[in-house]
Coordinates of N, CA and C and ligand atoms in Angstrom, one line a residue:
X1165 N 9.2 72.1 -1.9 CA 8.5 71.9 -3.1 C 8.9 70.5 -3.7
X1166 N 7.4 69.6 -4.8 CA 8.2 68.8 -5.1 C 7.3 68.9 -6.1
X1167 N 8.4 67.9 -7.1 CA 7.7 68.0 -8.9 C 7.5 66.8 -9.2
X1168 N 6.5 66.4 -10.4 CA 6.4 64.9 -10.4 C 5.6 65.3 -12.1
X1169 N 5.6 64.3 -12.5 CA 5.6 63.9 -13.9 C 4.1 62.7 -14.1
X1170 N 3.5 63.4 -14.9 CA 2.2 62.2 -15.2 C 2.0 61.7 -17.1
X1171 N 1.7 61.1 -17.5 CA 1.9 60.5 -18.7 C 0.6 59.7 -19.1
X1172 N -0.2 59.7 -20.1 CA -0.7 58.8 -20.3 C -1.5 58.4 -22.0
X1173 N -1.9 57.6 -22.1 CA -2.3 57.4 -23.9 C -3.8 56.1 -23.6
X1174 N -4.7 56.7 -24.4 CA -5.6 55.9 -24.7 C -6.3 55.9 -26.0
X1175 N -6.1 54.5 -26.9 CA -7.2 54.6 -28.0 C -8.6 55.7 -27.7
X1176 N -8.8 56.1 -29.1 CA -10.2 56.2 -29.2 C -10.9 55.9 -29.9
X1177 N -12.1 55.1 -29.4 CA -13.3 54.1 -30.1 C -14.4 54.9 -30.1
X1178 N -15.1 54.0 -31.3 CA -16.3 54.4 -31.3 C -17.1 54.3 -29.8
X1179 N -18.4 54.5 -30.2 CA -19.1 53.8 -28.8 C -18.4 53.8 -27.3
X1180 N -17.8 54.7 -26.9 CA -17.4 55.4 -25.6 C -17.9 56.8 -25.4
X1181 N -18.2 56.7 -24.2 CA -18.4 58.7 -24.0 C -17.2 59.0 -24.1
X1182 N -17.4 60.2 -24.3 CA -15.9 61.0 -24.5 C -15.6 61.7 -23.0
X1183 N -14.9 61.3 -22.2 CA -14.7 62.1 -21.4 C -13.2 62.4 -20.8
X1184 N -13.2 63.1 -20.8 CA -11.1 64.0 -21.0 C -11.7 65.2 -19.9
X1185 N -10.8 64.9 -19.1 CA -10.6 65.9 -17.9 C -11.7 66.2 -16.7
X1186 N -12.1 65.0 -16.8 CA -13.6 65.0 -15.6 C -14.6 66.1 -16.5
X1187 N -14.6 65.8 -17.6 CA -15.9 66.5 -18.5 C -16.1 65.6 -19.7
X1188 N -17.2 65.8 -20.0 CA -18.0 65.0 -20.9 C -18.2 65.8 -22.4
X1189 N -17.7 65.0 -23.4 CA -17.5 66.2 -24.8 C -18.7 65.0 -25.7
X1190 N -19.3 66.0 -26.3 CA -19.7 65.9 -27.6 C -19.0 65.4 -28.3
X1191 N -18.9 63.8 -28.7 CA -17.8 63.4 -29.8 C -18.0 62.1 -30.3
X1192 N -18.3 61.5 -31.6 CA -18.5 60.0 -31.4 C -17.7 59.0 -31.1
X1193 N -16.4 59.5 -30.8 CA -15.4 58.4 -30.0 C -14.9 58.7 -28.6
X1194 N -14.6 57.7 -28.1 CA -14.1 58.2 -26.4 C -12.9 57.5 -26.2
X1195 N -12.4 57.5 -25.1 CA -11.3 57.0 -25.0 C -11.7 55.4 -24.4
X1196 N -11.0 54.5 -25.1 CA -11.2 53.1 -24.3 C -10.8 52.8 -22.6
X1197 N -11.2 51.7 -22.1 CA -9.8 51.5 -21.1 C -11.2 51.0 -19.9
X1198 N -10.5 50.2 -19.1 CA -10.6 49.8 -17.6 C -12.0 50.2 -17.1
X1199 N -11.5 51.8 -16.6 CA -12.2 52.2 -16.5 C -12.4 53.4 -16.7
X1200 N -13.1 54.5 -16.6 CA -13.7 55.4 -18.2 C -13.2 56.0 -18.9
X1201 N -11.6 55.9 -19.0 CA -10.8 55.8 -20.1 C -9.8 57.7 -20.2
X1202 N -10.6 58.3 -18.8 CA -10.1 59.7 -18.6 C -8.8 59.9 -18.6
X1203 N -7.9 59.6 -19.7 CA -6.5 60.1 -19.6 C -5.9 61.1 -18.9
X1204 N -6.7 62.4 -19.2 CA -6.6 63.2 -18.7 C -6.1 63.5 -17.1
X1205 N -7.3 62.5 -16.3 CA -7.4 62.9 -14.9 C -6.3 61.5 -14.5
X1206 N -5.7 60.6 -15.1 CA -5.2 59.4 -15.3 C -3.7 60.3 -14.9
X1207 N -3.1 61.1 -16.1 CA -2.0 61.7 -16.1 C -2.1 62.7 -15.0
X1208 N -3.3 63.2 -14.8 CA -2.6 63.8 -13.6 C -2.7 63.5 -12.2
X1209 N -3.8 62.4 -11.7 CA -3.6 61.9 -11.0 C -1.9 61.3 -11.0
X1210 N -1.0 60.9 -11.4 CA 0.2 60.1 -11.7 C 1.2 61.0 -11.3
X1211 N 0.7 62.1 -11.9 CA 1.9 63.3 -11.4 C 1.7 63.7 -10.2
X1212 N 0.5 63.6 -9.5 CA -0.1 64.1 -8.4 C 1.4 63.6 -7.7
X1213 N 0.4 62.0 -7.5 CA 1.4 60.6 -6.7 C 2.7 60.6 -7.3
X1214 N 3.3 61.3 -8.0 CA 4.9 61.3 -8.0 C 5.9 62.1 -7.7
X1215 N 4.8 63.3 -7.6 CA 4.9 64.3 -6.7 C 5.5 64.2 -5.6
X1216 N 4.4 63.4 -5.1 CA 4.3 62.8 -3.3 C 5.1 61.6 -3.0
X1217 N 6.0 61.4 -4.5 CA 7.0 60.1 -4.0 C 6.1 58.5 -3.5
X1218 N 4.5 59.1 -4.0 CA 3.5 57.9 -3.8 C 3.6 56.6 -4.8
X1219 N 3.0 55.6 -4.7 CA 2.7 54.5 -5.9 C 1.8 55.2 -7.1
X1220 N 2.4 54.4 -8.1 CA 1.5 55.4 -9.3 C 0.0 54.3 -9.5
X1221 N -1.1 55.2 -10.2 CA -2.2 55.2 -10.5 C -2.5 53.5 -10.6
X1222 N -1.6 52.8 -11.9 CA -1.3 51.5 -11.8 C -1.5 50.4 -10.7
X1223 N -0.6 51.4 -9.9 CA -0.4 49.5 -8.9 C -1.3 50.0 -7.8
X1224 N -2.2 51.5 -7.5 CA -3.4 52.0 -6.4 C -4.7 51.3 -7.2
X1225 N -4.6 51.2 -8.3 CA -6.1 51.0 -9.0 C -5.8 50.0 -10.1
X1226 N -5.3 48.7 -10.1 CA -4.8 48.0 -11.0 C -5.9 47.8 -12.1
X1227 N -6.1 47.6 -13.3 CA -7.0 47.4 -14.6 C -7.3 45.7 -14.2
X1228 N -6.8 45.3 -13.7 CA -7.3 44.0 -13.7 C -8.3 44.1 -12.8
X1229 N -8.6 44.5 -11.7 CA -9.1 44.8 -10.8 C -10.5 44.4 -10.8
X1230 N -11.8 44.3 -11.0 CA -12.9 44.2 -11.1 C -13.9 45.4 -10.3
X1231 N -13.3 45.5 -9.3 CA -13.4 46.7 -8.4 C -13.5 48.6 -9.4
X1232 N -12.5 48.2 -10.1 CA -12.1 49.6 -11.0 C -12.8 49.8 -12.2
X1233 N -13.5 48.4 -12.7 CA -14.2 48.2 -13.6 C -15.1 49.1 -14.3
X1234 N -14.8 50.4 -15.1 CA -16.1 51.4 -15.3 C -15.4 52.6 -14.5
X1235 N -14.9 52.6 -13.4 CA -14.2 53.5 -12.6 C -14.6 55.1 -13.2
X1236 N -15.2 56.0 -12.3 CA -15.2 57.1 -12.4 C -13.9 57.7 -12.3
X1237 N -12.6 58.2 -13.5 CA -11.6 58.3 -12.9 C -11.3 59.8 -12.1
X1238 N -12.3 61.0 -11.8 CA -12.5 62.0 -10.8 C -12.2 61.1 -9.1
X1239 N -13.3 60.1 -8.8 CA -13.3 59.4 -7.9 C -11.5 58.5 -7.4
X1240 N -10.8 58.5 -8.4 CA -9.4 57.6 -8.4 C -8.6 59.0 -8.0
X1241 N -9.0 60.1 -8.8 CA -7.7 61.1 -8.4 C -8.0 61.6 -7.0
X1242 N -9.5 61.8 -6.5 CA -9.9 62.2 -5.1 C -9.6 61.2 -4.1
X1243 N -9.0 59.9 -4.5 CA -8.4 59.4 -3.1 C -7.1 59.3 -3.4
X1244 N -6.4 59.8 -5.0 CA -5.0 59.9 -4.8 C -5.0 61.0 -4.3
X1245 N -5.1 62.4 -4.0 CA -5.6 63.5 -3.4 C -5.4 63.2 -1.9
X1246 N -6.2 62.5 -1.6 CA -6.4 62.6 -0.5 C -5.2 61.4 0.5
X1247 N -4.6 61.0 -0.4 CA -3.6 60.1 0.0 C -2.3 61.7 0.4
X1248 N -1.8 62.2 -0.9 CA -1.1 63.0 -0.8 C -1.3 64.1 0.2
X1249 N -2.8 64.4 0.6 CA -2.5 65.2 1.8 C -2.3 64.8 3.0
X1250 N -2.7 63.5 3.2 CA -2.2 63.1 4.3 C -1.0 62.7 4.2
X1251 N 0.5 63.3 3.3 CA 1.9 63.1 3.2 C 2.1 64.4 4.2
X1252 N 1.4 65.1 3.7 CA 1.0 66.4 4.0 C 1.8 67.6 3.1
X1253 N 1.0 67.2 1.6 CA 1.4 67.9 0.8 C 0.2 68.8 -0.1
X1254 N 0.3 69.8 -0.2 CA -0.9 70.5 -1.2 C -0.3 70.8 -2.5
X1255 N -1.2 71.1 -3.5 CA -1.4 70.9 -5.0 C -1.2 72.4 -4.8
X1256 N -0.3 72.8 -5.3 CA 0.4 74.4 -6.0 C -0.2 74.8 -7.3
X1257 N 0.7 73.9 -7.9 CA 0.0 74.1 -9.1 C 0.2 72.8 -10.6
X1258 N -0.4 72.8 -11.4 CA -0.8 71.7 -12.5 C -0.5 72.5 -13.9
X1259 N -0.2 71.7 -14.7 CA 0.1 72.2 -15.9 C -0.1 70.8 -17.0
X1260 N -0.9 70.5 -18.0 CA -1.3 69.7 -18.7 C -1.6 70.4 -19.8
X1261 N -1.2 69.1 -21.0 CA -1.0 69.3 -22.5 C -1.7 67.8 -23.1
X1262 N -2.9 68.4 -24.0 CA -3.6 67.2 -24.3 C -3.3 67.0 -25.6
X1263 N -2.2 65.9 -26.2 CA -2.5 65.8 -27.8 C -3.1 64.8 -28.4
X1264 N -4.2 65.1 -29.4 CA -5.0 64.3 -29.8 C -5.9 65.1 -31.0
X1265 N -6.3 64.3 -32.2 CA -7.2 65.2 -33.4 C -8.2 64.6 -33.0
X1266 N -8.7 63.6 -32.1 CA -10.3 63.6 -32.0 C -11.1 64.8 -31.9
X1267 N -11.2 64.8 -30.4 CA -12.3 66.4 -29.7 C -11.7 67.5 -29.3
X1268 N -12.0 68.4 -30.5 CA -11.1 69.7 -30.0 C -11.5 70.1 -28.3
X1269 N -10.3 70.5 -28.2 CA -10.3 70.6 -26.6 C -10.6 72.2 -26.2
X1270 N -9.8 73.2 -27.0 CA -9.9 74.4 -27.1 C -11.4 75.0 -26.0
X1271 N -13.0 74.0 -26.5 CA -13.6 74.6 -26.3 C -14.1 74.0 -24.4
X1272 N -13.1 73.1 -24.3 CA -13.5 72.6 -23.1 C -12.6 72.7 -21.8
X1273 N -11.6 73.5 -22.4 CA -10.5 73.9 -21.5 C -11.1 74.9 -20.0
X1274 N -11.8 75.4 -20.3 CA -11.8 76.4 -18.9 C -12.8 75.0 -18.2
X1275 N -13.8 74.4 -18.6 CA -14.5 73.3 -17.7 C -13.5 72.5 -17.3
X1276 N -12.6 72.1 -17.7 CA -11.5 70.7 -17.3 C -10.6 71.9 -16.2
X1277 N -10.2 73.0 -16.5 CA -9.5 74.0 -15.2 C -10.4 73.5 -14.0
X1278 N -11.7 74.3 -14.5 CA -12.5 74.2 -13.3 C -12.7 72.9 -12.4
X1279 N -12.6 71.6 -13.3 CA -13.1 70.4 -12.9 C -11.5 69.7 -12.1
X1280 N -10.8 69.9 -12.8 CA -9.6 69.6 -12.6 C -8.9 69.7 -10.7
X1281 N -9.4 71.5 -10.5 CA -9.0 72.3 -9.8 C -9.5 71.6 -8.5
X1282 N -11.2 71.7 -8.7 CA -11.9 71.1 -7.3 C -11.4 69.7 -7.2
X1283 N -11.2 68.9 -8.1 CA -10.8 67.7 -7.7 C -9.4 67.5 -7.0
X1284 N -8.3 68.9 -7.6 CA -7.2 68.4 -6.3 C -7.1 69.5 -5.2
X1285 N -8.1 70.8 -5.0 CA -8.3 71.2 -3.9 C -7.0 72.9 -4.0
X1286 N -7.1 73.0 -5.6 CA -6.5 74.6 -5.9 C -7.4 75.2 -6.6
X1287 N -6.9 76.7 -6.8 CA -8.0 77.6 -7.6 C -7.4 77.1 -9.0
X1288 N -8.9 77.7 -9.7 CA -8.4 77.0 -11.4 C -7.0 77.8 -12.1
X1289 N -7.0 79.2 -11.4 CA -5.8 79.9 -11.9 C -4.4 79.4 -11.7
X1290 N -4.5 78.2 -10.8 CA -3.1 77.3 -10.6 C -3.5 76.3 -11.8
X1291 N -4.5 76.0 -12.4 CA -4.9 74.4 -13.4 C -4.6 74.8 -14.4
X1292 N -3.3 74.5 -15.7 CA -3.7 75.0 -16.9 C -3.9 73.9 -18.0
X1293 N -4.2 73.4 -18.8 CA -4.7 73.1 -19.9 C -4.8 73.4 -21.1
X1294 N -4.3 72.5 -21.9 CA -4.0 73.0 -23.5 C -4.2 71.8 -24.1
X1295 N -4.6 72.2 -25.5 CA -4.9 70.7 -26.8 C -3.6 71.5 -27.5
X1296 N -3.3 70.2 -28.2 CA -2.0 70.3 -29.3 C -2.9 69.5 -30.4
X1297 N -2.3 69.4 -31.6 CA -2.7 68.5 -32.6 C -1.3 67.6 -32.8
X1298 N -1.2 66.7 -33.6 CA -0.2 65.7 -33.7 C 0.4 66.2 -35.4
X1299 N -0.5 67.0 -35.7 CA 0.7 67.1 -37.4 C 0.0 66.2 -38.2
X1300 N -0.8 65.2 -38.0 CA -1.1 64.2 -38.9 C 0.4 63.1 -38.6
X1301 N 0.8 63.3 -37.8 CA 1.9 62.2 -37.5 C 1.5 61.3 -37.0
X1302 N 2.4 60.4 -37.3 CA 2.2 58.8 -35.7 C 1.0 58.4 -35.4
X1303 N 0.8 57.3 -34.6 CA -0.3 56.3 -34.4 C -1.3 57.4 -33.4
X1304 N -1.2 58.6 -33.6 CA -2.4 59.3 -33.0 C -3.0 60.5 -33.8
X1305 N -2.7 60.3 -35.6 CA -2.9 60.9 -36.1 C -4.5 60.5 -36.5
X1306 N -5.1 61.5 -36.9 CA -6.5 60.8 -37.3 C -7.8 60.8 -36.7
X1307 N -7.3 61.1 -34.8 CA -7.8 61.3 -33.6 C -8.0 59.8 -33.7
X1308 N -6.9 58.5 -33.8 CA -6.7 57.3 -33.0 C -6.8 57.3 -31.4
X1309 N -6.5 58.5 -31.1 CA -6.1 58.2 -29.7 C -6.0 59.7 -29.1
X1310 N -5.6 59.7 -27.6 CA -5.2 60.8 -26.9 C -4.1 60.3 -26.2
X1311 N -2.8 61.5 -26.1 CA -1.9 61.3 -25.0 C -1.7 62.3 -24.4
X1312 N -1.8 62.0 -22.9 CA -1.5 63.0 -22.2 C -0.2 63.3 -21.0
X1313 N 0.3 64.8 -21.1 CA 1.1 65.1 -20.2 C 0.7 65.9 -18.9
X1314 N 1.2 65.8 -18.1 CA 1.0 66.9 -17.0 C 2.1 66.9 -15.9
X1315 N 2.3 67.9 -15.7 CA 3.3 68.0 -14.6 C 2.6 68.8 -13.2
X1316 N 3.2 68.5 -12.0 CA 2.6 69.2 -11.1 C 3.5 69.5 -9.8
X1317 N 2.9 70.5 -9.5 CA 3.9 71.2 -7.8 C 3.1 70.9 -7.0
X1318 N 3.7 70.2 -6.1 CA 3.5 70.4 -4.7 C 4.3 71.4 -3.9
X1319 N 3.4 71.4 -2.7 CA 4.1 72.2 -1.4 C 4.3 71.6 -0.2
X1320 N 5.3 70.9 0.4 CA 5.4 70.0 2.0 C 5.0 71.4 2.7
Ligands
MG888 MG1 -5.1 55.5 -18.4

């Protein structure tokens, strides 16, 4: 078994889709960034690949890139996926924690399971998913922003 750690933070602007967890929310701000600003699938693509003792998200799909530009990030975690099984490692299981006051997550959590799950190739009852709120604390109070955690098991 191995364990790995995913992390990630993105403004949220006006005039972005909102999309957190390879799903699309009703919200008038989205997350900024590169490319389509999916924290969500961002952090856990990261944990995937650290999992697998792989390069992280960063230096596979650099922002400078022009190539990444807009980037579907479902599409970024399906070839980190598919990198990690050819280590020859499978996705056990996922555990992610969204904090953010923008778009309540509460109601989008079983679609990000579900979305989550096909994208690394487990059932959604391994995928879990949770929104926090920040307290009204810190530079993400306000719904400024999203940060995300996720941790994940592999199996050699
Ligand atoms: Mg990111």
């Amino acid at each position: 078994m191995r364990i790995g750690l995913g992390f990630d933070v993105h403004r949220l602007v006006a005039g972005r889709p909102c999309i957190l967890g390879g799903v699309t929310i009703d919200h008038p701000t989205g997350p900024s960034g590169h490319s389509d600003g999916d924290a969500v699938l961002h952090a856990v693509t990261d944990a995937v690949l650290g999992a697998a003792g792989l390069d992280d998200l960063g230096t596979l799909f650099p922002d400078d890139d022009a190539r990444w530009a807009g980037a579907d990030s479902a599409e970024l975690l399906a070839v980190a996926v598919e990198r990690v099984h050819a280590e020859g490692f499978t996705v056990l299981s996922l555990d992610v924690v969204i904090a953010t006051e923008g778009p309540r997550i509460a109601p989008h959590r079983a679609a990000m399971r579900a979305r989550i799950a096909e994208l690394v190739g487990a059932e959604a009852a391994r995928v879990n998913v949770k929104g926090k709120t920040v307290e009204g604390l810190g530079a993400l109070a306000g719904g400024k922003g999203v940060a995300v955690q996720a941790v994940c098991l592999l199996r050699e």
